[in-house]
């Protein structure tokens, strides 16, 4: 029983430290890390059903991709801090902290959830009826946005 209390105390201390360090950004970051871990695990499990082999190169690439997601949140936090500094320099106090970083984290969480659902679907597990249209809609919206950005990039390169 005492061992369980030590484990609880360790988790409480870690969460308290993260909350103190990150503030409002703590929950999105923890959710992102949880989704990263679940996506990585379901991706490994789904690889057998996709007739893909698991090798260290793909695994390392996947881990680097997850770390890059965390770095995107850090970049969002840096932008938030720059905006906060600029706004206080001109005498205006921003009412929100870590707005851009939270939006980036939530966007990444949505992408991870889509990937998790796709991995589960590839394993032959049926996704609940209400999630299937949601996944397809989110996916089409993401793809539409990417296609729009590519068209805009091509237009700007041609000028």
mmCIF file of C-alpha atoms in Angstrom:
data_model
loop_
_atom_site.group_PDB
_atom_site.id
_atom_site.type_symbol
_atom_site.label_atom_id
_atom_site.label_comp_id
_atom_site.label_asym_id
_atom_site.label_seq_id
_atom_site.Cartn_x
_atom_site.Cartn_y
_atom_site.Cartn_z
ATOM 1 C CA UNK A 1 0.000 0.000 0.000
ATOM 2 C CA UNK A 2 2.865 2.354 0.796
ATOM 3 C CA UNK A 3 4.362 1.737 -2.632
ATOM 4 C CA UNK A 4 1.115 2.881 -4.266
ATOM 5 C CA UNK A 5 1.260 6.099 -2.229
ATOM 6 C CA UNK A 6 4.817 6.736 -3.441
ATOM 7 C CA UNK A 7 3.733 6.256 -7.045
ATOM 8 C CA UNK A 8 0.792 8.614 -6.530
ATOM 9 C CA UNK A 9 3.100 11.175 -4.932
ATOM 10 C CA UNK A 10 5.544 10.960 -7.850
ATOM 11 C CA UNK A 11 2.787 11.450 -10.437
ATOM 12 C CA UNK A 12 1.327 14.329 -8.414
ATOM 13 C CA UNK A 13 4.732 15.988 -8.152
ATOM 14 C CA UNK A 14 5.383 15.598 -11.886
ATOM 15 C CA UNK A 15 1.967 17.019 -12.815
ATOM 16 C CA UNK A 16 2.356 19.890 -10.310
ATOM 17 C CA UNK A 17 5.778 20.718 -11.749
ATOM 18 C CA UNK A 18 4.435 20.652 -15.330
ATOM 19 C CA UNK A 19 1.436 22.774 -14.338
ATOM 20 C CA UNK A 20 3.651 25.327 -12.629
ATOM 21 C CA UNK A 21 6.055 25.384 -15.564
ATOM 22 C CA UNK A 22 3.549 25.418 -18.427
ATOM 23 C CA UNK A 23 0.448 26.940 -16.863
ATOM 24 C CA UNK A 24 -2.514 26.800 -19.234
ATOM 25 C CA UNK A 25 -0.393 24.868 -21.743
ATOM 26 C CA UNK A 26 0.038 21.870 -19.382
ATOM 27 C CA UNK A 27 -3.160 20.037 -20.334
ATOM 28 C CA UNK A 28 -2.718 20.328 -24.138
ATOM 29 C CA UNK A 29 0.929 19.230 -23.840
ATOM 30 C CA UNK A 30 0.030 16.219 -21.693
ATOM 31 C CA UNK A 31 -2.766 15.306 -24.117
ATOM 32 C CA UNK A 32 -0.378 15.643 -27.048
ATOM 33 C CA UNK A 33 2.201 13.378 -25.413
ATOM 34 C CA UNK A 34 -0.510 10.825 -24.573
ATOM 35 C CA UNK A 35 -1.808 10.909 -28.160
ATOM 36 C CA UNK A 36 1.771 10.580 -29.476
ATOM 37 C CA UNK A 37 2.329 7.462 -27.394
ATOM 38 C CA UNK A 38 -1.013 5.921 -28.360
ATOM 39 C CA UNK A 39 -0.440 6.704 -32.047
ATOM 40 C CA UNK A 40 3.039 5.199 -31.946
ATOM 41 C CA UNK A 41 1.772 2.015 -30.282
ATOM 42 C CA UNK A 42 -1.229 1.625 -32.593
ATOM 43 C CA UNK A 43 1.023 2.313 -35.588
ATOM 44 C CA UNK A 44 3.312 -0.527 -34.532
ATOM 45 C CA UNK A 45 0.338 -2.838 -34.042
ATOM 46 C CA UNK A 46 -1.251 -1.843 -37.367
ATOM 47 C CA UNK A 47 1.952 -2.421 -39.336
ATOM 48 C CA UNK A 48 1.342 -6.189 -39.257
ATOM 49 C CA UNK A 49 -2.094 -5.694 -40.811
ATOM 50 C CA UNK A 50 -0.686 -3.368 -43.478
ATOM 51 C CA UNK A 51 1.915 -5.946 -44.521
ATOM 52 C CA UNK A 52 4.667 -3.537 -43.466
ATOM 53 C CA UNK A 53 7.788 -4.573 -41.667
ATOM 54 C CA UNK A 54 8.888 -2.868 -38.490
ATOM 55 C CA UNK A 55 12.463 -1.663 -38.641
ATOM 56 C CA UNK A 56 14.568 0.682 -36.572
ATOM 57 C CA UNK A 57 14.786 3.305 -39.342
ATOM 58 C CA UNK A 58 11.002 3.709 -39.503
ATOM 59 C CA UNK A 59 10.764 3.701 -35.720
ATOM 60 C CA UNK A 60 13.404 6.405 -35.348
ATOM 61 C CA UNK A 61 11.680 8.483 -38.047
ATOM 62 C CA UNK A 62 8.410 8.142 -36.152
ATOM 63 C CA UNK A 63 10.021 9.213 -32.892
ATOM 64 C CA UNK A 64 11.680 12.199 -34.598
ATOM 65 C CA UNK A 65 8.280 13.157 -36.011
ATOM 66 C CA UNK A 66 6.738 13.086 -32.530
ATOM 67 C CA UNK A 67 9.595 15.164 -31.084
ATOM 68 C CA UNK A 68 9.144 17.639 -33.946
ATOM 69 C CA UNK A 69 5.498 18.007 -32.931
ATOM 70 C CA UNK A 70 6.605 19.006 -29.444
ATOM 71 C CA UNK A 71 9.029 21.476 -30.997
ATOM 72 C CA UNK A 72 6.137 23.024 -32.949
ATOM 73 C CA UNK A 73 4.384 23.679 -29.645
ATOM 74 C CA UNK A 74 7.608 25.245 -28.346
ATOM 75 C CA UNK A 75 7.739 27.471 -31.448
ATOM 76 C CA UNK A 76 4.121 28.489 -30.754
ATOM 77 C CA UNK A 77 5.085 29.333 -27.163
ATOM 78 C CA UNK A 78 8.036 31.393 -28.405
ATOM 79 C CA UNK A 79 5.719 33.337 -30.722
ATOM 80 C CA UNK A 80 3.327 33.857 -27.799
ATOM 81 C CA UNK A 81 6.167 35.210 -25.675
ATOM 82 C CA UNK A 82 7.295 37.522 -28.491
ATOM 83 C CA UNK A 83 3.756 38.875 -28.848
ATOM 84 C CA UNK A 84 3.473 39.301 -25.067
ATOM 85 C CA UNK A 85 6.781 41.167 -24.959
ATOM 86 C CA UNK A 86 5.810 43.396 -27.892
ATOM 87 C CA UNK A 87 2.385 44.155 -26.429
ATOM 88 C CA UNK A 88 3.763 45.030 -22.973
ATOM 89 C CA UNK A 89 6.420 47.198 -24.613
ATOM 90 C CA UNK A 90 3.702 49.384 -26.131
ATOM 91 C CA UNK A 91 1.737 49.384 -22.878
ATOM 92 C CA UNK A 92 -1.001 46.861 -23.670
ATOM 93 C CA UNK A 93 -1.446 43.827 -21.442
ATOM 94 C CA UNK A 94 -2.573 40.713 -23.330
ATOM 95 C CA UNK A 95 -5.403 38.893 -21.534
ATOM 96 C CA UNK A 96 -4.358 35.461 -22.843
ATOM 97 C CA UNK A 97 -1.215 33.423 -22.331
ATOM 98 C CA UNK A 98 0.044 30.764 -24.726
ATOM 99 C CA UNK A 99 -2.817 31.196 -27.194
ATOM 100 C CA UNK A 100 -0.849 30.225 -30.306
ATOM 101 C CA UNK A 101 0.912 27.349 -28.542
ATOM 102 C CA UNK A 102 -2.455 25.973 -27.352
ATOM 103 C CA UNK A 103 -3.918 26.212 -30.852
ATOM 104 C CA UNK A 104 -0.877 24.443 -32.325
ATOM 105 C CA UNK A 105 -1.101 21.714 -29.665
ATOM 106 C CA UNK A 106 -4.829 21.202 -30.241
ATOM 107 C CA UNK A 107 -4.321 21.010 -34.013
ATOM 108 C CA UNK A 108 -1.593 18.393 -33.528
ATOM 109 C CA UNK A 109 -3.811 16.450 -31.119
ATOM 110 C CA UNK A 110 -6.569 16.360 -33.753
ATOM 111 C CA UNK A 111 -4.103 14.991 -36.317
ATOM 112 C CA UNK A 112 -2.897 12.364 -33.863
ATOM 113 C CA UNK A 113 -6.480 11.287 -33.131
ATOM 114 C CA UNK A 114 -7.126 10.895 -36.865
ATOM 115 C CA UNK A 115 -3.982 8.775 -37.153
ATOM 116 C CA UNK A 116 -4.975 6.652 -34.145
ATOM 117 C CA UNK A 117 -8.411 6.008 -35.631
ATOM 118 C CA UNK A 118 -6.871 5.085 -38.990
ATOM 119 C CA UNK A 119 -4.461 2.683 -37.280
ATOM 120 C CA UNK A 120 -7.299 1.056 -35.369
ATOM 121 C CA UNK A 121 -9.345 0.830 -38.563
ATOM 122 C CA UNK A 122 -6.421 -0.808 -40.395
ATOM 123 C CA UNK A 123 -6.325 -3.481 -37.696
ATOM 124 C CA UNK A 124 -9.857 -4.445 -38.649
ATOM 125 C CA UNK A 125 -11.599 -2.866 -35.680
ATOM 126 C CA UNK A 126 -14.791 -1.088 -36.619
ATOM 127 C CA UNK A 127 -14.894 2.530 -35.605
ATOM 128 C CA UNK A 128 -18.209 3.584 -34.004
ATOM 129 C CA UNK A 129 -20.679 4.941 -36.552
ATOM 130 C CA UNK A 130 -20.523 8.515 -35.270
ATOM 131 C CA UNK A 131 -16.712 8.627 -35.519
ATOM 132 C CA UNK A 132 -16.444 7.401 -39.116
ATOM 133 C CA UNK A 133 -18.056 10.474 -40.739
ATOM 134 C CA UNK A 134 -16.197 12.733 -38.332
ATOM 135 C CA UNK A 135 -12.833 11.239 -39.322
ATOM 136 C CA UNK A 136 -13.649 11.491 -43.018
ATOM 137 C CA UNK A 137 -14.805 15.099 -42.669
ATOM 138 C CA UNK A 138 -11.748 16.188 -40.684
ATOM 139 C CA UNK A 139 -9.492 14.352 -43.122
ATOM 140 C CA UNK A 140 -11.073 16.054 -46.142
ATOM 141 C CA UNK A 141 -10.799 19.445 -44.454
ATOM 142 C CA UNK A 142 -7.105 18.893 -43.732
ATOM 143 C CA UNK A 143 -6.434 17.698 -47.283
ATOM 144 C CA UNK A 144 -8.399 20.616 -48.743
ATOM 145 C CA UNK A 145 -6.350 23.050 -46.664
ATOM 146 C CA UNK A 146 -3.085 21.420 -47.791
ATOM 147 C CA UNK A 147 -4.161 21.565 -51.449
ATOM 148 C CA UNK A 148 -5.077 25.243 -51.062
ATOM 149 C CA UNK A 149 -1.675 25.983 -49.529
ATOM 150 C CA UNK A 150 0.126 24.139 -52.350
ATOM 151 C CA UNK A 151 -1.781 26.129 -54.969
ATOM 152 C CA UNK A 152 -0.906 29.369 -53.157
ATOM 153 C CA UNK A 153 2.772 28.355 -52.991
ATOM 154 C CA UNK A 154 2.850 27.578 -56.712
ATOM 155 C CA UNK A 155 1.190 30.911 -57.485
ATOM 156 C CA UNK A 156 3.711 32.810 -55.354
ATOM 157 C CA UNK A 157 6.647 30.948 -56.938
ATOM 158 C CA UNK A 158 5.438 31.793 -60.443
ATOM 159 C CA UNK A 159 5.370 35.543 -59.734
#
